[in-house]
PDB file of C-alpha atoms and ligand atoms in Angstrom:
ATOM      1  CA  MET A   1       0.000   0.000   0.000  1.00  0.00           C
ATOM      2  CA  THR A   2       1.441   3.386  -0.902  1.00  0.00           C
ATOM      3  CA  GLU A   3      -1.230   5.838   0.265  1.00  0.00           C
ATOM      4  CA  TRP A   4      -3.516   6.139   3.251  1.00  0.00           C
ATOM      5  CA  SER A   5      -5.634   9.101   4.250  1.00  0.00           C
ATOM      6  CA  THR A   6      -8.183  10.143   6.814  1.00  0.00           C
ATOM      7  CA  TRP A   7      -9.838  13.205   8.290  1.00  0.00           C
ATOM      8  CA  LEU A   8      -9.052  14.133  11.884  1.00  0.00           C
ATOM      9  CA  ALA A   9     -11.856  15.935  13.683  1.00  0.00           C
ATOM     10  CA  ASP A  10      -9.839  17.474  16.503  1.00  0.00           C
ATOM     11  CA  GLU A  11      -6.480  17.646  18.224  1.00  0.00           C
ATOM     12  CA  SER A  12      -7.036  14.392  20.121  1.00  0.00           C
ATOM     13  CA  ALA A  13      -7.668  12.585  16.814  1.00  0.00           C
ATOM     14  CA  THR A  14      -4.310  13.832  15.523  1.00  0.00           C
ATOM     15  CA  VAL A  15      -2.571  12.592  18.684  1.00  0.00           C
ATOM     16  CA  ALA A  16      -4.377   9.231  18.348  1.00  0.00           C
ATOM     17  CA  LEU A  17      -3.218   8.885  14.728  1.00  0.00           C
ATOM     18  CA  GLY A  18       0.359   9.543  15.869  1.00  0.00           C
ATOM     19  CA  GLU A  19       0.017   6.753  18.442  1.00  0.00           C
ATOM     20  CA  CYS A  20      -1.462   4.407  15.830  1.00  0.00           C
ATOM     21  CA  LEU A  21       1.309   5.186  13.363  1.00  0.00           C
ATOM     22  CA  ALA A  22       3.926   4.651  16.068  1.00  0.00           C
ATOM     23  CA  GLU A  23       2.468   1.237  16.878  1.00  0.00           C
ATOM     24  CA  GLN A  24       3.158   0.180  13.276  1.00  0.00           C
ATOM     25  CA  LEU A  25       6.569   1.905  13.178  1.00  0.00           C
ATOM     26  CA  ALA A  26       7.547  -0.003  16.315  1.00  0.00           C
ATOM     27  CA  HIS A  27       7.509  -3.231  14.286  1.00  0.00           C
ATOM     28  CA  CYS A  28      10.096  -1.895  11.829  1.00  0.00           C
ATOM     29  CA  SER A  29      13.785  -2.561  12.274  1.00  0.00           C
ATOM     30  CA  GLY A  30      16.545  -0.134  11.391  1.00  0.00           C
ATOM     31  CA  CYS A  31      16.327   3.609  11.013  1.00  0.00           C
ATOM     32  CA  ILE A  32      12.988   5.013   9.897  1.00  0.00           C
ATOM     33  CA  SER A  33      12.379   8.502   8.629  1.00  0.00           C
ATOM     34  CA  VAL A  34       9.043  10.295   8.352  1.00  0.00           C
ATOM     35  CA  HIS A  35       8.641  13.686   6.684  1.00  0.00           C
ATOM     36  CA  LEU A  36       5.864  15.927   8.034  1.00  0.00           C
ATOM     37  CA  ASP A  37       4.497  18.345   5.444  1.00  0.00           C
ATOM     38  CA  GLY A  38       1.966  21.122   5.961  1.00  0.00           C
ATOM     39  CA  ASP A  39       1.665  24.814   6.738  1.00  0.00           C
ATOM     40  CA  LEU A  40       2.306  26.370  10.147  1.00  0.00           C
ATOM     41  CA  GLY A  41      -0.489  25.165  12.412  1.00  0.00           C
ATOM     42  CA  ALA A  42      -1.334  22.127  10.273  1.00  0.00           C
ATOM     43  CA  GLY A  43      -0.713  19.692  13.137  1.00  0.00           C
ATOM     44  CA  LYS A  44       2.791  18.333  12.508  1.00  0.00           C
ATOM     45  CA  THR A  45       3.964  18.781  16.086  1.00  0.00           C
ATOM     46  CA  THR A  46       0.657  17.414  17.402  1.00  0.00           C
ATOM     47  CA  LEU A  47       1.143  14.231  15.339  1.00  0.00           C
ATOM     48  CA  THR A  48       4.703  13.982  16.660  1.00  0.00           C
ATOM     49  CA  ARG A  49       3.337  14.234  20.223  1.00  0.00           C
ATOM     50  CA  GLY A  50       1.191  11.145  19.528  1.00  0.00           C
ATOM     51  CA  VAL A  51       4.160   9.178  18.201  1.00  0.00           C
ATOM     52  CA  LEU A  52       6.274  10.145  21.228  1.00  0.00           C
ATOM     53  CA  ARG A  53       3.456   9.290  23.600  1.00  0.00           C
ATOM     54  CA  TYR A  54       3.243   5.770  22.160  1.00  0.00           C
ATOM     55  CA  PHE A  55       6.967   5.289  22.713  1.00  0.00           C
ATOM     56  CA  GLY A  56       6.620   6.424  26.336  1.00  0.00           C
ATOM     57  CA  HIS A  57       7.173  10.191  26.404  1.00  0.00           C
ATOM     58  CA  SER A  58       4.282  11.779  28.269  1.00  0.00           C
ATOM     59  CA  GLY A  59       5.618  15.307  28.669  1.00  0.00           C
ATOM     60  CA  ALA A  60       5.275  18.328  26.451  1.00  0.00           C
ATOM     61  CA  VAL A  61       6.679  18.434  22.931  1.00  0.00           C
ATOM     62  CA  LYS A  62       8.077  21.769  21.882  1.00  0.00           C
ATOM     63  CA  SER A  63       8.978  22.328  18.271  1.00  0.00           C
ATOM     64  CA  PRO A  64      12.777  22.652  18.164  1.00  0.00           C
ATOM     65  CA  THR A  65      12.535  25.714  15.952  1.00  0.00           C
ATOM     66  CA  TYR A  66      15.861  27.237  17.046  1.00  0.00           C
ATOM     67  CA  THR A  67      17.810  24.115  17.950  1.00  0.00           C
ATOM     68  CA  LEU A  68      16.547  22.297  14.809  1.00  0.00           C
ATOM     69  CA  VAL A  69      16.402  18.917  16.564  1.00  0.00           C
ATOM     70  CA  GLU A  70      15.281  17.444  19.881  1.00  0.00           C
ATOM     71  CA  GLY A  71      16.204  13.899  20.828  1.00  0.00           C
ATOM     72  CA  TYR A  72      14.111  11.573  23.003  1.00  0.00           C
ATOM     73  CA  GLU A  73      15.845   8.445  24.259  1.00  0.00           C
ATOM     74  CA  LEU A  74      12.912   6.161  24.899  1.00  0.00           C
ATOM     75  CA  PRO A  75      13.022   2.478  25.871  1.00  0.00           C
ATOM     76  CA  ALA A  76      12.152   1.050  22.446  1.00  0.00           C
ATOM     77  CA  ARG A  77      13.697   3.718  20.244  1.00  0.00           C
ATOM     78  CA  THR A  78      15.544   6.966  20.102  1.00  0.00           C
ATOM     79  CA  VAL A  79      13.222   9.466  18.432  1.00  0.00           C
ATOM     80  CA  TYR A  80      14.632  12.618  16.823  1.00  0.00           C
ATOM     81  CA  HIS A  81      12.160  15.411  16.188  1.00  0.00           C
ATOM     82  CA  PHE A  82      13.418  17.942  13.652  1.00  0.00           C
ATOM     83  CA  ASP A  83      11.923  21.314  12.833  1.00  0.00           C
ATOM     84  CA  LEU A  84      13.873  22.741   9.900  1.00  0.00           C
ATOM     85  CA  TYR A  85      11.690  25.839   9.482  1.00  0.00           C
ATOM     86  CA  ARG A  86      14.605  28.141  10.300  1.00  0.00           C
ATOM     87  CA  LEU A  87      17.271  26.215   8.460  1.00  0.00           C
ATOM     88  CA  GLY A  88      18.946  28.713   6.157  1.00  0.00           C
ATOM     89  CA  ASP A  89      20.743  26.315   3.850  1.00  0.00           C
ATOM     90  CA  PRO A  90      20.476  22.513   3.526  1.00  0.00           C
ATOM     91  CA  GLU A  91      24.291  22.381   3.807  1.00  0.00           C
ATOM     92  CA  GLU A  92      23.977  23.349   7.488  1.00  0.00           C
ATOM     93  CA  LEU A  93      22.662  19.839   8.070  1.00  0.00           C
ATOM     94  CA  GLU A  94      26.092  18.502   7.154  1.00  0.00           C
ATOM     95  CA  TYR A  95      27.703  20.709   9.836  1.00  0.00           C
ATOM     96  CA  MET A  96      25.307  19.416  12.480  1.00  0.00           C
ATOM     97  CA  GLY A  97      26.276  15.843  11.604  1.00  0.00           C
ATOM     98  CA  ILE A  98      22.923  14.878  10.131  1.00  0.00           C
ATOM     99  CA  ARG A  99      24.134  11.377   9.234  1.00  0.00           C
ATOM    100  CA  ASP A 100      24.562  10.462  12.897  1.00  0.00           C
ATOM    101  CA  TYR A 101      20.854  10.941  13.519  1.00  0.00           C
ATOM    102  CA  PHE A 102      19.906   8.471  10.817  1.00  0.00           C
ATOM    103  CA  ALA A 103      21.569   5.702  12.794  1.00  0.00           C
ATOM    104  CA  ASP A 104      20.473   2.199  13.684  1.00  0.00           C
ATOM    105  CA  ASN A 105      17.071   1.944  15.265  1.00  0.00           C
ATOM    106  CA  SER A 106      16.365   5.661  15.360  1.00  0.00           C
ATOM    107  CA  LEU A 107      13.094   7.213  14.283  1.00  0.00           C
ATOM    108  CA  CYS A 108      13.433  10.628  12.626  1.00  0.00           C
ATOM    109  CA  LEU A 109      10.334  12.840  12.386  1.00  0.00           C
ATOM    110  CA  ILE A 110      11.050  15.906  10.282  1.00  0.00           C
ATOM    111  CA  GLU A 111       8.971  19.078  10.063  1.00  0.00           C
ATOM    112  CA  TRP A 112       9.758  21.323   7.052  1.00  0.00           C
ATOM    113  CA  PRO A 113      11.849  18.677   5.249  1.00  0.00           C
ATOM    114  CA  VAL A 114      11.738  20.869   2.141  1.00  0.00           C
ATOM    115  CA  ARG A 115      14.331  23.121   3.849  1.00  0.00           C
ATOM    116  CA  GLY A 116      16.772  20.200   3.838  1.00  0.00           C
ATOM    117  CA  ALA A 117      16.149  19.099   0.259  1.00  0.00           C
ATOM    118  CA  GLY A 118      19.154  17.492  -1.381  1.00  0.00           C
ATOM    119  CA  ILE A 119      20.788  16.575   1.933  1.00  0.00           C
ATOM    120  CA  LEU A 120      18.083  14.658   3.806  1.00  0.00           C
ATOM    121  CA  PRO A 121      17.783  11.005   2.793  1.00  0.00           C
ATOM    122  CA  GLU A 122      14.603   9.795   1.095  1.00  0.00           C
ATOM    123  CA  PRO A 123      11.966   9.219   3.797  1.00  0.00           C
ATOM    124  CA  ASP A 124      10.112   5.952   4.354  1.00  0.00           C
ATOM    125  CA  LEU A 125       6.891   7.898   4.773  1.00  0.00           C
ATOM    126  CA  THR A 126       5.492  11.351   4.197  1.00  0.00           C
ATOM    127  CA  ALA A 127       2.575  12.657   6.255  1.00  0.00           C
ATOM    128  CA  ALA A 128       0.926  15.687   4.657  1.00  0.00           C
ATOM    129  CA  LEU A 129      -1.523  17.617   6.832  1.00  0.00           C
ATOM    130  CA  LYS A 130      -3.897  20.377   5.886  1.00  0.00           C
ATOM    131  CA  VAL A 131      -6.740  22.260   7.496  1.00  0.00           C
ATOM    132  CA  GLN A 132     -10.102  21.034   6.278  1.00  0.00           C
ATOM    133  CA  ALA A 133     -13.603  21.622   7.615  1.00  0.00           C
ATOM    134  CA  GLY A 134     -12.388  22.694  11.055  1.00  0.00           C
ATOM    135  CA  GLY A 135     -10.246  19.563  11.391  1.00  0.00           C
ATOM    136  CA  ARG A 136      -7.289  18.183   9.456  1.00  0.00           C
ATOM    137  CA  LEU A 137      -6.948  16.038   6.376  1.00  0.00           C
ATOM    138  CA  VAL A 138      -3.912  13.789   6.613  1.00  0.00           C
ATOM    139  CA  MET A 139      -2.412  11.859   3.730  1.00  0.00           C
ATOM    140  CA  LEU A 140       0.284   9.279   4.384  1.00  0.00           C
ATOM    141  CA  GLU A 141       2.445   8.220   1.476  1.00  0.00           C
ATOM    142  CA  ALA A 142       5.027   5.420   1.416  1.00  0.00           C
ATOM    143  CA  HIS A 143       8.340   5.803  -0.400  1.00  0.00           C
ATOM    144  CA  THR A 144      10.065   2.564   0.635  1.00  0.00           C
ATOM    145  CA  ASP A 145       9.059  -1.054   1.259  1.00  0.00           C
ATOM    146  CA  THR A 146       9.225  -0.322   4.985  1.00  0.00           C
ATOM    147  CA  GLY A 147       6.836   2.593   4.535  1.00  0.00           C
ATOM    148  CA  ALA A 148       4.466   0.487   2.449  1.00  0.00           C
ATOM    149  CA  ALA A 149       4.415  -2.227   5.129  1.00  0.00           C
ATOM    150  CA  VAL A 150       3.542   0.368   7.757  1.00  0.00           C
ATOM    151  CA  LEU A 151       0.644   1.708   5.681  1.00  0.00           C
ATOM    152  CA  ALA A 152      -0.628  -1.797   4.949  1.00  0.00           C
ATOM    153  CA  ALA A 153      -0.893  -2.365   8.709  1.00  0.00           C
ATOM    154  CA  MET A 154      -2.853   0.828   9.361  1.00  0.00           C
ATOM    155  CA  PRO A 155      -6.532   0.313  10.205  1.00  0.00           C
ATOM    156  CA  ALA A 156      -8.965   0.813   7.323  1.00  0.00           C
TER     157      ALA A 156
HETATM  158  P1  ADP B 201       2.438  22.561  13.225  1.00  0.00           P
HETATM  159  O1  ADP B 201       3.475  21.801  13.988  1.00  0.00           O
HETATM  160  O2  ADP B 201       2.097  21.898  11.926  1.00  0.00           O
HETATM  161  O3  ADP B 201       2.794  23.999  13.035  1.00  0.00           O
HETATM  162  P2  ADP B 201       0.777  22.114  15.586  1.00  0.00           P
HETATM  163  O4  ADP B 201       0.899  20.641  15.748  1.00  0.00           O
HETATM  164  O5  ADP B 201       1.583  22.970  16.471  1.00  0.00           O
HETATM  165  O6  ADP B 201       1.071  22.534  14.053  1.00  0.00           O
HETATM  166  O7  ADP B 201      -0.777  22.403  15.706  1.00  0.00           O
HETATM  167  C1  ADP B 201      -1.346  23.663  15.546  1.00  0.00           C
HETATM  168  C2  ADP B 201      -2.716  23.657  16.140  1.00  0.00           C
HETATM  169  O8  ADP B 201      -3.582  22.761  15.449  1.00  0.00           O
HETATM  170  C3  ADP B 201      -2.754  23.259  17.595  1.00  0.00           C
HETATM  171  O9  ADP B 201      -3.461  24.257  18.306  1.00  0.00           O
HETATM  172  C4  ADP B 201      -3.520  21.960  17.614  1.00  0.00           C
HETATM  173  O10 ADP B 201      -4.321  21.839  18.752  1.00  0.00           O
HETATM  174  C5  ADP B 201      -4.391  22.092  16.381  1.00  0.00           C
HETATM  175  N1  ADP B 201      -4.823  20.789  15.819  1.00  0.00           N
HETATM  176  C6  ADP B 201      -4.089  19.683  15.620  1.00  0.00           C
HETATM  177  N2  ADP B 201      -4.827  18.707  15.051  1.00  0.00           N
HETATM  178  C7  ADP B 201      -6.083  19.221  14.871  1.00  0.00           C
HETATM  179  C8  ADP B 201      -7.295  18.689  14.301  1.00  0.00           C
HETATM  180  N3  ADP B 201      -7.353  17.454  13.802  1.00  0.00           N
HETATM  181  N4  ADP B 201      -8.380  19.503  14.272  1.00  0.00           N
HETATM  182  C9  ADP B 201      -8.310  20.768  14.753  1.00  0.00           C
HETATM  183  N5  ADP B 201      -7.199  21.316  15.306  1.00  0.00           N
HETATM  184  C10 ADP B 201      -6.079  20.551  15.359  1.00  0.00           C
HETATM  185 MG1   MG B 202       5.429  22.370  14.530  1.00  0.00          MG
END
């Protein structure tokens, strides 16, 4: 399966989708990368909060707008949450040692991946969010076999 979409009525539905996605991602081995597309306020950080909650982080999730990345060492996985909104040049990712984050068993969730185009590796999945009818429309798209397996396991 290469595409999966649904409409999310409210914030709690976005968090729940993040948890559901994380449950499928937890079955994957190796490094997984998910790109989060959508305007400011689309719900990218909210979705990330759901993923982190599934993996055991119950605290707040602040977008790392100035630091670019926040790491969460959780029992099952290390999750890196990127927000590249303020990245000036994709080359800066090389200086911050971007390759080290895409290491064994890490999960990389990346807001504003377009800012890192050309340097970021191809993601396993893209989640595109947009405001629709007071809620959010989310479209998940797989780019690798791992991504396709995750989408195939998502509930209908
Ligand atoms: P982004 O990271 O894309 O800029 P956020 O995750 O910070 O966006 O979310 C922005 C706002 O959207 C938050 O106030 C959040 O509560 C709200 N939100 C998230 N999901 C939904 C939804 N499905 N319906 C309505 N509001 C939502
Ligand atoms: Mg955000």
